[in-house]
Amino acid sequence: MPDTLQSTQTPRPVPAGADLSGNRATQPAVEFRDVEIAYGKFVAVRDFSLAIAKGSFVTLLGPSGCGKTTILRSIAGLVDITKGRISIGGRRVDDVPIYKRNIGLVFQSYALFPHKNVFDNVAFGLKYRNVSKAEIARKVGRALEMVRLPGSEKKLPSQLSGGQQQRIALARAIVFEPEVLLLDEPLSALDANMREEMRVEIKKIQRETGITAIFVTHDQEEALSMSDRIVVMNAGSIEQIGTPEEVYDTPATAFVADFLGKANMLAGKVSASTGTTATISLAAGQSATVVSPRPLAVGDAVTVVVRPQKLSVGKEQTSNHLSGRVLSTSYLGGSVIYEIDIGGGTMVRCHTAINGKPAREGEVIDLGFECDGCVLLDANGRRIS
Amino acid sequence: MTKGWTLYDPRLAWMLVAPVLLLLVVFLLLPIAMMAVYTFFTFVTAGVEESTLTLANWREFLTDSYYHGFLLKTLRVGAMTAVICGVLGYFPAYFIWATSFKHKWMLLLLLIVPFWISFTIRTFSWINILGEQGVINVALLRMGIIDEPLRMLYTEFAVIVGLVHFLLPYMILNVYVSLESIDRTLIAAARSMGCTGAQAFREVTLPLSLPGLAAGLLLCFVLAAGSYVTPQLLGSGRDALFGNLIYDTIMGQLNWPMGATLSIVLFVVLGIFAAIYTRYMGMSQIVKGLGG
Ligand SMILES: Nc1ncnc2c1ncn2[C@@H]1O[C@H](COP(=O)(O)OP(=O)(O)OP(=O)(O)O)[C@@H](O)[C@H]1O
Ligand SMILES: [Mg+2]
């Protein structure tokens, strides 16, 4: 057997010369370098480079069909990559078959074995790792406690609720202490309440075990609330990598701004610029002065990105003012979302706390935003920095 | 009853099954009931019976080992045929399921192609293959491997070959359908937890396809044990099955009461087998498990 194919359970001492990128402790748990994955002629993922730190919780976020599942499957070895390389724990895995990669997988559809009871499901990975019977029983018991389903060993998956099945799937994936835990939209089949509960639980278990987790979702709330880092993907490539705050507050592209939180995009042209601010005359007819990270050429097309939460209602002392006709009002109890036509065919969304009575549809209201409450994108939709 | 009709109205359901129910009652239940009554009639002479009720037919069946021998042999041939079909049928079913060939439907169509030719003609074709002047014997004689034609036709072997030929597509389809119902992410899950391809097959694919295999075995067993044409054409008198015995009793000896008794025996025995099998193979259990 070639050396590289040996058991992946315990980190093997790295042969001298094989480890060129530093010592193991600082090595990323998973690393992609210029990976491309194609299904036949169709390229599902391209130019994908990403390093995932040990013990971190990383989310792949993107719309349906952008290649999130494909990336997960490539880590697990369920699809072959066509270019580049993938390393797990500093070890290149292109030639390591799936069953030797030591990966925990949680599927959207749970994928519990319907003909095996909970104990046999959870024990499955241990059975193929030369673990003694007593040790298996102990580890399974502990994993079930961790997912708060102790005593369910004898039940069949069909006798459990969706949330319980997903917990068992999680227990099954972590029980053999894999190097990486991959979760493919594990919450999307659950109802809203259950989803929030499981969110907290998954996060807690990940922290307790210190396992490196890669989580796939197209739900921005899940991504923002759970992740250490978010990888925003679109059409097979990475749009932005960053902490939840970074991707939300400073979207790198128009796609990220729109996909995370449906930001308002105000198109316009630079009419004046100093070193730190720029005045933009908006297509909607108004003009706004905003903080600019660098001087801009007068006449350049730019887009001002303003979060719905950064728009305030009323004639307040904000540095920029807009006004428009309310198209719709969604009352949410503590807050309200307006859709407002500010002219020039531009529609903005404003999510604000309620003071007094919410505005009615058809009413004309004043809006404002601070000069530093926005991000500027250039003509190609990239953030100006 | 002024209530309007709804989509799941029980009245509508009854109306929809009524034609089938009627058909079953008139053409299945009634004839069987009449047969059951016939078993108690008195046989006088060939072609003549009286409606005087008697237990003579049943006594004869229960005491005469001639009949028991036929029954056991029929069950044995049925079981052998079913097992051979299972062993031979699983692989093509697995292949059709596992292949990445784009036009899978064509492979499935190939399974049905034999049904376009009359069953009797398909059975006759074995005479040209296994007979003394058949392909195999002629070829072996020409090559000088044998001096005398082998006796293959009109043996139990020929009967089983004919039955397997007839029943294999049923087995393949049954297994294929249950394979097709397996969620393929289960296999990916097993592989990711450390199974080789073969281990994943043993842990996941095989157990989850067992309901289809079990259903196929039952179907093949019942159809083989109840067969009549195949042993008639491919077997000698000694290789006759219970169905041929019934035919002979009714059409040859014109002993209708005894023929009716034997028919009911076969019907009940196969029915009991099917019932016990379904109950204890836990088919419904497995199916339920899959439903979750
Ligand atoms: N087996 C396959 N053969 C061919 N194309 C595929 C295959 N699997 C996925 N694709 C294509 O690759 C692209 C990425 O698929 P992938 O499943 O990775 O998307 P995703 O981001 O996980 O989407 P979703 O959120 O809907 O799960 C899609 O356009 C899809 O049509
Ligand atoms: Mg997916």
XYZ file of C-alpha atoms and ligand atoms in Angstrom:
709
model
C 0.000 0.000 0.000
C 1.378 3.454 -0.822
C 2.337 5.447 2.198
C -0.238 8.158 1.605
C -3.106 5.722 1.746
C -2.547 4.679 5.313
C -5.205 5.109 7.938
C -6.216 8.702 8.387
C -7.486 8.395 11.947
C -4.478 9.644 13.760
C -2.255 12.292 12.285
C 0.665 10.463 10.848
C 4.135 11.974 11.317
C 4.824 13.904 8.161
C 7.831 12.587 6.276
C 10.681 15.049 6.034
C 10.425 17.225 2.969
C 6.714 16.635 2.399
C 5.664 19.453 4.655
C 6.904 22.621 3.058
C 4.359 25.093 4.345
C 5.175 25.280 8.038
C 4.361 23.218 11.066
C 1.107 21.320 11.474
C -0.409 23.501 14.155
C -0.637 26.509 11.875
C -1.622 24.512 8.843
C -5.154 25.042 7.569
C -7.533 22.161 8.223
C -8.683 22.269 4.633
C -7.061 24.090 1.780
C -8.197 24.596 -1.784
C -5.763 25.871 -4.357
C -7.093 26.973 -7.749
C -9.633 24.211 -7.771
C -11.872 23.643 -10.742
C -14.624 21.039 -10.819
C -16.497 20.108 -13.958
C -19.386 17.788 -14.623
C -18.620 16.704 -18.160
C -18.267 19.967 -20.078
C -20.094 22.035 -17.477
C -17.717 23.816 -15.092
C -19.521 23.968 -11.751
C -16.674 25.540 -9.733
C -13.718 27.556 -10.964
C -10.639 29.294 -9.503
C -11.596 28.227 -6.035
C -8.901 28.993 -3.461
C -9.653 28.890 0.224
C -7.851 28.070 3.444
C -9.911 27.010 6.416
C -8.346 27.361 9.853
C -8.415 24.442 12.284
C -11.378 24.540 14.619
C -13.202 27.260 12.750
C -16.772 27.342 11.519
C -16.874 28.332 7.875
C -20.043 28.787 5.860
C -20.399 28.533 2.124
C -23.238 30.868 1.247
C -24.762 31.344 -2.162
C -27.833 30.920 -4.298
C -29.081 27.565 -5.505
C -26.818 25.973 -8.082
C -23.742 28.059 -7.308
C -21.640 25.005 -6.480
C -21.774 24.780 -2.683
C -22.637 21.106 -2.571
C -20.065 20.418 -5.241
C -17.340 21.943 -3.046
C -18.401 19.846 -0.054
C -18.511 16.719 -2.148
C -15.026 17.407 -3.422
C -13.671 17.567 0.132
C -15.361 14.266 0.932
C -14.086 12.750 -2.294
C -17.524 12.221 -3.775
C -16.624 14.223 -6.880
C -13.250 14.505 -8.577
C -11.641 17.860 -9.133
C -10.469 18.674 -12.631
C -7.796 21.235 -11.716
C -5.904 22.434 -8.670
C -5.462 20.639 -5.384
C -7.202 20.027 -2.102
C -5.345 19.358 1.127
C -6.800 18.158 4.389
C -4.594 18.750 7.408
C -1.706 19.607 5.102
C -2.008 16.325 3.227
C -2.952 16.412 -0.415
C -5.998 14.189 -0.889
C -6.490 14.014 -4.655
C -5.634 10.315 -4.647
C -7.070 9.412 -1.269
C -10.291 7.469 -1.788
C -13.401 8.689 -0.058
C -13.435 6.005 2.629
C -9.974 6.919 3.836
C -10.492 10.666 4.139
C -11.876 10.709 7.677
C -14.626 13.216 6.992
C -17.917 13.602 8.835
C -20.839 14.336 6.528
C -24.312 15.576 7.397
C -26.781 15.648 4.543
C -29.823 17.791 3.985
C -31.937 14.636 3.710
C -30.420 13.215 6.950
C -29.396 10.040 5.048
C -29.842 7.830 8.099
C -29.851 4.124 7.293
C -33.544 3.233 7.515
C -32.867 -0.440 8.245
C -30.525 0.211 11.170
C -31.495 1.480 14.588
C -30.075 4.630 16.104
C -27.210 2.807 17.815
C -26.088 1.051 14.624
C -26.419 4.265 12.672
C -24.235 6.212 15.060
C -21.798 3.321 15.533
C -21.379 2.897 11.783
C -18.223 4.963 11.354
C -16.585 3.406 14.419
C -17.256 -0.091 13.143
C -14.925 0.597 10.227
C -12.197 2.017 12.412
C -11.170 -0.981 14.500
C -12.732 0.347 17.667
C -13.537 -2.224 20.364
C -17.164 -3.050 21.173
C -17.004 -1.492 24.629
C -15.406 1.650 23.254
C -18.051 1.887 20.527
C -20.834 1.669 23.119
C -19.184 4.364 25.215
C -18.606 6.730 22.306
C -22.085 6.258 20.892
C -23.577 6.930 24.310
C -21.558 10.119 24.617
C -22.435 11.317 21.128
C -26.128 10.749 21.805
C -25.826 12.718 25.019
C -24.148 15.503 23.119
C -27.099 15.782 20.735
C -29.468 15.435 23.707
C -31.031 12.138 22.607
C -29.691 9.648 25.142
C -31.634 6.399 25.429
C -32.822 6.403 21.821
C -30.413 3.626 20.773
C -33.084 1.045 19.968
C -35.318 3.277 17.861
C -35.509 3.163 14.091
C -35.004 6.426 12.185
C -38.607 6.268 10.988
C -39.722 6.510 14.623
C -37.995 9.872 15.096
C -39.071 13.384 14.192
C -37.209 15.366 11.558
C -35.253 17.334 14.143
C -34.347 14.180 16.045
C -33.221 12.476 12.858
C -30.994 15.418 12.081
C -29.471 15.223 15.570
C -28.735 11.535 15.056
C -27.162 12.355 11.707
C -24.990 14.899 13.503
C -24.035 12.403 16.210
C -23.169 9.874 13.530
C -20.893 12.354 11.785
C -18.953 13.476 14.859
C -18.705 10.215 16.805
C -15.520 9.058 15.085
C -13.862 12.429 15.575
C -13.326 13.258 11.908
C -10.812 15.864 10.836
C -13.524 17.963 9.226
C -17.284 18.076 9.618
C -19.213 18.882 6.456
C -22.830 19.991 6.739
C -24.885 20.394 3.576
C -27.931 22.525 4.331
C -28.678 20.403 7.399
C -31.463 22.673 8.601
C -33.422 23.366 5.445
C -35.813 20.443 5.935
C -36.792 21.600 9.426
C -39.503 24.056 10.404
C -38.552 27.556 11.477
C -38.547 27.020 15.263
C -36.625 23.779 15.043
C -34.155 25.414 12.721
C -33.215 28.111 15.199
C -32.848 25.589 17.993
C -30.620 23.345 15.875
C -28.559 26.346 14.789
C -27.603 27.039 18.381
C -27.049 23.377 19.076
C -24.795 22.714 16.100
C -22.749 25.756 16.962
C -22.449 24.636 20.589
C -21.339 21.132 19.657
C -18.836 22.507 17.191
C -17.338 24.722 19.892
C -17.261 21.959 22.481
C -15.582 19.460 20.201
C -13.364 22.031 18.533
C -13.971 20.357 15.208
C -13.458 22.209 11.945
C -16.882 22.653 10.384
C -17.843 23.603 6.849
C -21.465 24.514 6.609
C -23.440 25.040 3.443
C -26.548 27.164 3.289
C -28.413 29.615 1.142
C -29.950 31.217 4.205
C -28.086 34.412 5.063
C -29.404 34.489 8.628
C -27.943 31.055 9.305
C -24.664 32.116 7.769
C -24.438 35.367 9.718
C -25.390 33.876 13.057
C -23.240 30.742 13.040
C -20.046 31.431 11.146
C -16.547 32.483 12.025
C -16.062 33.150 8.360
C -18.433 33.285 5.411
C -17.533 32.412 1.851
C -20.039 34.030 -0.467
C -20.262 32.181 -3.755
C -21.942 32.948 -7.035
C -22.021 30.900 -10.208
C -19.106 28.677 -9.265
C -16.683 31.268 -7.955
C -15.965 33.120 -4.737
C -17.361 36.637 -4.420
C -16.058 37.424 -0.964
C -14.505 35.766 2.071
C -14.787 37.402 5.455
C -16.271 37.481 8.913
C -20.045 37.951 9.090
C -19.525 41.648 9.916
C -17.128 42.138 7.028
C -19.358 40.606 4.384
C -22.419 42.340 5.714
C -20.997 45.805 6.355
C -18.504 45.976 3.562
C -19.746 43.816 0.691
C -17.042 43.384 -1.885
C -19.392 43.192 -4.840
C -22.875 44.173 -5.873
C -23.829 40.496 -5.717
C -22.818 40.175 -2.059
C -24.584 43.425 -1.168
C -27.757 42.209 -2.790
C -27.606 38.590 -1.656
C -26.916 39.439 1.993
C -29.777 41.538 3.222
C -31.045 42.958 -0.049
C -29.116 46.240 0.166
C -30.356 49.327 -1.673
C -28.350 50.105 -4.797
C -28.401 53.773 -5.692
C -26.822 54.352 -9.079
C -25.188 57.711 -9.780
C -22.234 59.688 -11.075
C -19.431 61.378 -9.153
C -19.986 65.138 -9.290
C -17.272 66.204 -6.876
C -14.567 64.448 -4.921
C -12.111 65.273 -2.152
C -9.604 62.885 -0.642
C -12.110 61.504 1.840
C -15.556 62.260 0.505
C -17.362 62.129 -2.782
C -20.527 63.827 -3.861
C -22.686 61.643 -6.030
C -25.576 62.851 -8.111
C -27.997 59.979 -8.019
C -29.990 58.722 -10.960
C -33.041 59.242 -8.751
C -32.440 63.002 -8.949
C -31.044 63.674 -5.474
C -27.447 64.042 -4.554
C -25.520 62.517 -1.689
C -22.168 63.127 -0.083
C -20.527 60.031 1.254
C -17.232 58.886 2.675
C -14.904 57.681 -0.030
C -11.776 55.661 0.688
C -9.905 57.401 -2.118
C -10.371 60.346 -4.482
C -12.670 59.575 -7.390
C -12.674 60.977 -10.904
C -15.571 63.311 -11.547
C -18.042 61.746 -13.956
C -17.332 58.120 -12.925
C -20.346 55.868 -12.587
C -20.689 54.517 -9.048
C -23.289 52.769 -6.977
C -24.066 53.767 -3.406
C -25.000 50.717 -1.354
C -27.161 51.462 1.663
C -28.559 48.791 3.976
C -32.310 49.080 4.622
C -31.431 49.397 8.336
C -29.189 52.413 7.674
C -32.003 54.426 6.158
C -33.867 56.494 8.703
C -37.262 58.105 8.335
C -37.988 61.749 9.063
C -36.204 65.056 8.704
C -33.375 64.199 11.046
C -29.858 65.499 11.191
C -28.449 62.877 8.854
C -25.942 64.076 6.304
C -27.919 62.897 3.291
C -31.561 63.324 2.477
C -33.887 61.530 0.109
C -37.610 61.564 -0.208
C -40.136 59.386 -1.937
C -43.571 57.873 -2.078
C -44.304 54.789 0.018
C -45.231 51.857 -2.209
C -45.809 49.323 0.518
C -45.651 49.029 4.279
C -44.889 45.777 6.093
C -45.591 46.101 9.762
C -43.414 43.702 11.802
C -44.444 44.628 15.337
C -41.344 46.361 16.665
C -40.219 47.628 13.313
C -41.522 48.328 9.854
C -40.261 47.809 6.312
C -41.175 50.384 3.681
C -40.709 50.095 -0.028
C -40.280 53.614 -1.329
C -40.094 55.030 -4.839
C -37.515 57.812 -4.720
C -37.914 58.740 -8.378
C -35.898 57.910 -11.467
C -37.269 54.361 -11.338
C -35.343 53.662 -8.132
C -37.031 51.699 -5.387
C -35.466 51.512 -1.928
C -36.263 49.440 1.111
C -36.127 50.970 4.542
C -36.178 48.853 7.702
C -36.678 51.092 10.707
C -37.933 51.155 14.259
C -41.382 52.643 14.643
C -41.789 56.020 16.299
C -45.327 57.226 16.117
C -47.588 55.876 13.434
C -46.164 53.949 10.481
C -46.517 55.764 7.176
C -49.316 54.654 4.864
C -48.986 53.570 1.293
C -48.970 56.547 -1.053
C -47.670 58.935 1.610
C -44.537 60.956 0.773
C -41.855 60.614 3.434
C -38.356 61.894 4.054
C -35.425 59.530 4.327
C -31.852 60.022 5.358
C -28.589 58.195 5.755
C -25.200 59.038 7.219
C -22.214 59.719 4.999
C -20.418 56.690 6.481
C -23.459 54.408 6.463
C -22.846 53.145 2.975
C -20.391 51.462 0.627
C -19.357 52.631 -2.845
C -19.133 50.243 -5.777
C -17.414 51.033 -9.065
C -18.887 50.538 -12.524
C -17.970 46.838 -12.430
C -19.822 46.301 -9.195
C -16.650 46.013 -7.074
C -16.194 47.875 -3.822
C -14.035 50.991 -4.071
C -11.289 50.703 -1.483
C -77.249 12.749 1.464
C -77.153 16.172 -0.092
C -73.448 16.564 0.595
C -71.372 17.523 -2.437
C -68.626 15.302 -3.813
C -65.083 15.776 -2.636
C -61.871 14.568 -4.176
C -61.326 11.904 -1.520
C -64.949 10.987 -1.144
C -65.260 7.349 -0.045
C -68.262 6.969 -2.356
C -66.062 7.918 -5.296
C -63.451 5.413 -4.170
C -66.056 2.644 -4.067
C -67.299 3.575 -7.501
C -63.812 3.453 -8.907
C -63.022 0.013 -7.499
C -66.491 -1.384 -8.219
C -65.733 -2.694 -11.741
C -62.630 -4.503 -10.527
C -64.438 -5.870 -7.496
C -67.250 -7.125 -9.691
C -64.788 -8.744 -12.058
C -62.954 -10.417 -9.195
C -66.130 -11.701 -7.610
C -67.671 -13.060 -10.815
C -64.555 -14.485 -12.405
C -62.439 -15.416 -9.408
C -64.313 -15.812 -6.150
C -67.425 -17.475 -7.596
C -65.508 -20.047 -9.682
C -63.285 -20.855 -6.714
C -66.337 -21.242 -4.523
C -67.893 -23.549 -7.083
C -64.672 -25.570 -7.214
C -64.722 -25.802 -3.443
C -68.257 -27.176 -3.562
C -67.246 -29.630 -6.295
C -64.630 -31.180 -4.029
C -67.470 -32.700 -2.009
C -69.302 -34.228 -4.990
C -69.266 -37.959 -5.645
C -67.352 -39.330 -8.632
C -69.373 -42.045 -10.434
C -67.477 -42.774 -13.599
C -65.454 -40.787 -16.154
C -67.341 -37.606 -16.877
C -70.180 -38.364 -14.462
C -70.575 -37.109 -10.926
C -73.405 -36.833 -8.433
C -74.162 -33.975 -6.129
C -74.294 -36.378 -3.179
C -71.892 -34.815 -0.674
C -68.926 -36.962 0.340
C -65.493 -36.588 1.891
C -64.078 -39.320 -0.361
C -62.037 -36.945 -2.523
C -60.383 -35.296 0.439
C -59.769 -38.672 2.069
C -58.123 -39.884 -1.107
C -55.912 -36.833 -1.358
C -54.889 -36.956 2.296
C -54.097 -40.675 2.342
C -52.553 -41.270 -1.086
C -48.815 -40.540 -1.049
C -48.917 -40.294 -4.845
C -50.404 -36.833 -4.473
C -48.086 -35.833 -1.643
C -45.093 -36.720 -3.763
C -46.350 -34.492 -6.552
C -47.039 -31.656 -4.163
C -43.580 -31.818 -2.572
C -41.911 -32.047 -5.937
C -43.869 -29.063 -7.210
C -42.851 -27.001 -4.197
C -39.227 -28.109 -4.628
C -39.138 -27.187 -8.331
C -40.839 -23.878 -7.529
C -38.312 -23.107 -4.817
C -35.333 -24.080 -6.970
C -36.618 -21.946 -9.829
C -37.152 -18.983 -7.509
C -33.673 -19.256 -5.990
C -32.007 -19.594 -9.389
C -33.977 -16.591 -10.634
C -32.877 -14.647 -7.554
C -29.209 -15.453 -8.035
C -29.249 -14.852 -11.791
C -31.588 -11.870 -11.645
C -29.905 -9.742 -9.003
C -26.854 -8.977 -11.108
C -28.593 -7.602 -14.206
C -30.902 -5.571 -11.965
C -27.910 -4.175 -10.097
C -26.136 -3.451 -13.351
C -29.083 -1.564 -14.836
C -29.403 0.428 -11.624
C -25.721 1.223 -11.271
C -24.841 1.981 -14.864
C -24.275 5.569 -15.887
C -25.427 4.662 -19.402
C -27.641 7.466 -20.625
C -30.399 5.363 -22.126
C -31.347 3.208 -19.168
C -34.882 2.931 -20.434
C -33.554 0.892 -23.350
C -32.082 -1.683 -20.982
C -35.399 -1.908 -19.197
C -37.183 -2.214 -22.523
C -34.935 -5.141 -23.412
C -36.309 -6.925 -20.365
C -39.816 -6.651 -21.720
C -38.985 -7.591 -25.313
C -39.405 -11.370 -24.694
C -43.006 -10.710 -23.711
C -43.711 -9.680 -27.297
C -43.371 -13.328 -28.306
C -45.957 -15.845 -27.210
C -44.990 -17.633 -24.027
C -45.696 -21.021 -25.628
C -43.418 -20.285 -28.577
C -40.664 -19.156 -26.222
C -41.040 -22.425 -24.369
C -40.990 -24.439 -27.602
C -37.718 -22.797 -28.566
C -35.984 -24.810 -25.847
C -36.834 -27.983 -27.750
C -34.592 -26.712 -30.556
C -31.853 -25.936 -28.103
C -31.932 -28.883 -25.702
C -33.389 -31.635 -27.937
C -31.485 -34.597 -29.395
C -31.238 -32.684 -32.670
C -30.948 -29.413 -30.801
C -28.178 -26.838 -31.058
C -26.216 -28.019 -28.048
C -26.196 -31.712 -28.889
C -25.408 -31.147 -32.570
C -22.564 -28.813 -31.694
C -21.074 -31.161 -29.109
C -21.418 -34.138 -31.492
C -19.768 -32.269 -34.344
C -16.887 -31.241 -32.122
C -16.529 -34.841 -31.100
C -16.872 -34.077 -27.418
C -19.691 -36.612 -27.048
C -20.607 -39.746 -29.026
C -24.270 -39.851 -28.151
C -26.689 -36.972 -27.754
C -27.097 -35.898 -24.138
C -30.539 -36.292 -22.708
C -31.447 -32.783 -21.646
C -34.924 -32.280 -23.000
C -37.826 -33.874 -21.108
C -35.981 -33.729 -17.801
C -36.508 -31.699 -14.665
C -33.493 -29.678 -15.752
C -35.303 -28.625 -18.937
C -38.396 -27.723 -16.938
C -36.401 -25.511 -14.595
C -34.536 -23.903 -17.493
C -37.849 -23.110 -19.148
C -39.306 -21.701 -15.947
C -36.245 -19.557 -15.259
C -36.394 -18.237 -18.807
C -40.028 -17.330 -18.280
C -39.666 -15.810 -14.803
C -36.294 -14.047 -14.844
C -37.650 -10.710 -16.150
C -40.117 -10.587 -13.253
C -37.272 -11.073 -10.796
C -35.067 -8.458 -12.451
C -37.863 -5.890 -12.507
C -38.731 -6.506 -8.862
C -35.137 -6.130 -7.714
C -34.575 -3.130 -9.967
C -37.579 -1.291 -8.572
C -36.399 -1.761 -4.997
C -32.848 -0.707 -5.897
C -34.216 2.363 -7.615
C -36.021 3.352 -4.431
C -32.766 3.486 -2.455
C -31.614 7.014 -1.664
C -28.145 7.205 -3.168
C -26.928 9.607 -0.522
C -27.118 6.638 1.865
C -24.337 5.018 -0.093
C -22.338 8.241 -0.119
C -22.880 8.431 3.649
C -21.635 4.882 4.164
C -18.605 5.520 1.975
C -17.739 8.720 3.810
C -17.780 6.837 7.105
C -15.151 4.383 5.967
C -16.836 1.748 3.789
C -15.229 0.474 0.623
C -17.589 0.058 -2.308
C -18.128 -3.611 -1.473
C -18.744 -2.885 2.205
C -21.239 -0.161 1.333
C -23.037 -2.668 -0.878
C -23.252 -5.159 1.975
C -24.295 -2.584 4.561
C -26.728 -0.496 2.554
C -27.575 -1.552 -0.987
C -28.132 -5.246 -0.390
C -30.283 -4.986 2.752
C -32.371 -2.201 1.265
C -32.953 -4.149 -1.953
C -34.018 -7.282 -0.067
C -37.722 -6.385 -0.127
C -37.587 -6.449 -3.928
C -35.618 -9.688 -3.931
C -38.070 -11.208 -1.465
C -41.064 -10.113 -3.527
C -39.404 -11.482 -6.657
C -38.698 -14.813 -4.957
C -42.303 -15.141 -3.863
C -43.628 -14.225 -7.291
C -41.297 -16.647 -9.069
C -42.060 -19.412 -6.579
C -45.813 -19.073 -6.890
C -45.768 -18.758 -10.673
C -43.369 -21.694 -11.059
C -45.249 -23.942 -8.643
C -48.496 -23.133 -10.385
C -47.105 -23.591 -13.893
C -48.568 -26.060 -16.311
C -47.405 -25.327 -19.876
C -43.657 -25.469 -19.230
C -43.531 -28.935 -17.609
C -46.037 -30.152 -20.197
C -43.776 -29.123 -23.091
C -40.300 -29.572 -21.621
C -40.738 -32.340 -19.056
C -41.398 -36.046 -19.353
C -44.360 -37.640 -17.607
C -42.214 -38.011 -14.504
C -41.362 -34.325 -14.466
C -44.963 -33.231 -14.391
C -45.927 -30.707 -11.741
C -49.102 -30.396 -9.756
C -50.729 -28.331 -12.476
C -50.274 -31.180 -14.961
C -51.747 -33.594 -12.438
C -54.845 -31.426 -12.193
C -55.071 -31.222 -15.972
C -54.746 -34.955 -16.289
C -57.350 -35.628 -13.599
C -59.895 -33.307 -15.167
C -59.217 -33.694 -18.893
C -57.820 -37.243 -18.949
C -59.711 -39.110 -16.275
C -62.667 -36.726 -16.457
C -62.758 -36.925 -12.663
C -64.001 -33.437 -11.903
C -64.495 -33.771 -8.146
C -60.903 -35.017 -7.641
C -59.592 -32.396 -10.057
C -61.414 -29.727 -8.076
C -59.935 -31.090 -4.849
C -56.404 -30.932 -6.235
C -56.971 -27.403 -7.560
C -58.151 -26.198 -4.185
C -55.154 -27.905 -2.540
C -52.682 -26.087 -4.791
C -54.545 -22.827 -4.342
C -54.564 -23.115 -0.558
C -50.956 -24.330 -0.244
C -49.565 -21.530 -2.400
C -51.827 -19.042 -0.634
C -50.563 -20.160 2.763
C -46.972 -19.945 1.557
C -47.515 -16.415 0.290
C -49.213 -15.384 3.534
C -46.593 -16.865 5.872
C -43.789 -15.546 3.738
C -45.169 -12.030 3.626
C -45.762 -12.123 7.357
C -42.412 -13.494 8.482
C -40.056 -12.130 5.889
C -41.214 -8.883 7.434
C -41.726 -7.367 4.025
C -44.335 -4.949 5.197
C -42.032 -4.066 8.090
C -39.139 -3.304 5.784
C -41.361 -1.318 3.476
C -42.581 0.717 6.442
C -39.028 1.342 7.551
C -38.243 2.738 4.136
C -41.262 4.999 4.250
C -39.773 6.954 7.162
N -24.067 15.215 -11.083
C -24.141 16.359 -11.775
N -24.042 16.346 -13.115
C -24.097 17.490 -13.824
N -24.240 18.712 -13.292
C -24.344 18.799 -11.965
C -24.289 17.627 -11.129
N -24.414 18.015 -9.846
C -24.543 19.352 -9.876
N -24.490 19.832 -11.136
C -24.557 21.235 -11.531
O -23.531 21.919 -10.875
C -23.982 23.165 -10.391
C -23.686 23.275 -8.920
O -24.440 22.288 -8.242
P -24.450 22.199 -6.656
O -25.263 21.011 -6.315
O -23.056 22.241 -6.164
O -25.235 23.515 -6.274
P -25.608 24.061 -4.818
O -24.909 25.347 -4.647
O -25.377 23.010 -3.807
O -27.152 24.329 -4.991
P -28.347 24.083 -3.943
O -28.355 25.243 -3.015
O -29.547 24.076 -4.831
O -28.101 22.770 -3.279
C -25.458 23.260 -10.716
O -25.609 24.115 -11.826
C -25.858 21.866 -11.079
O -26.796 21.881 -12.114
Mg -26.642 21.801 -2.582
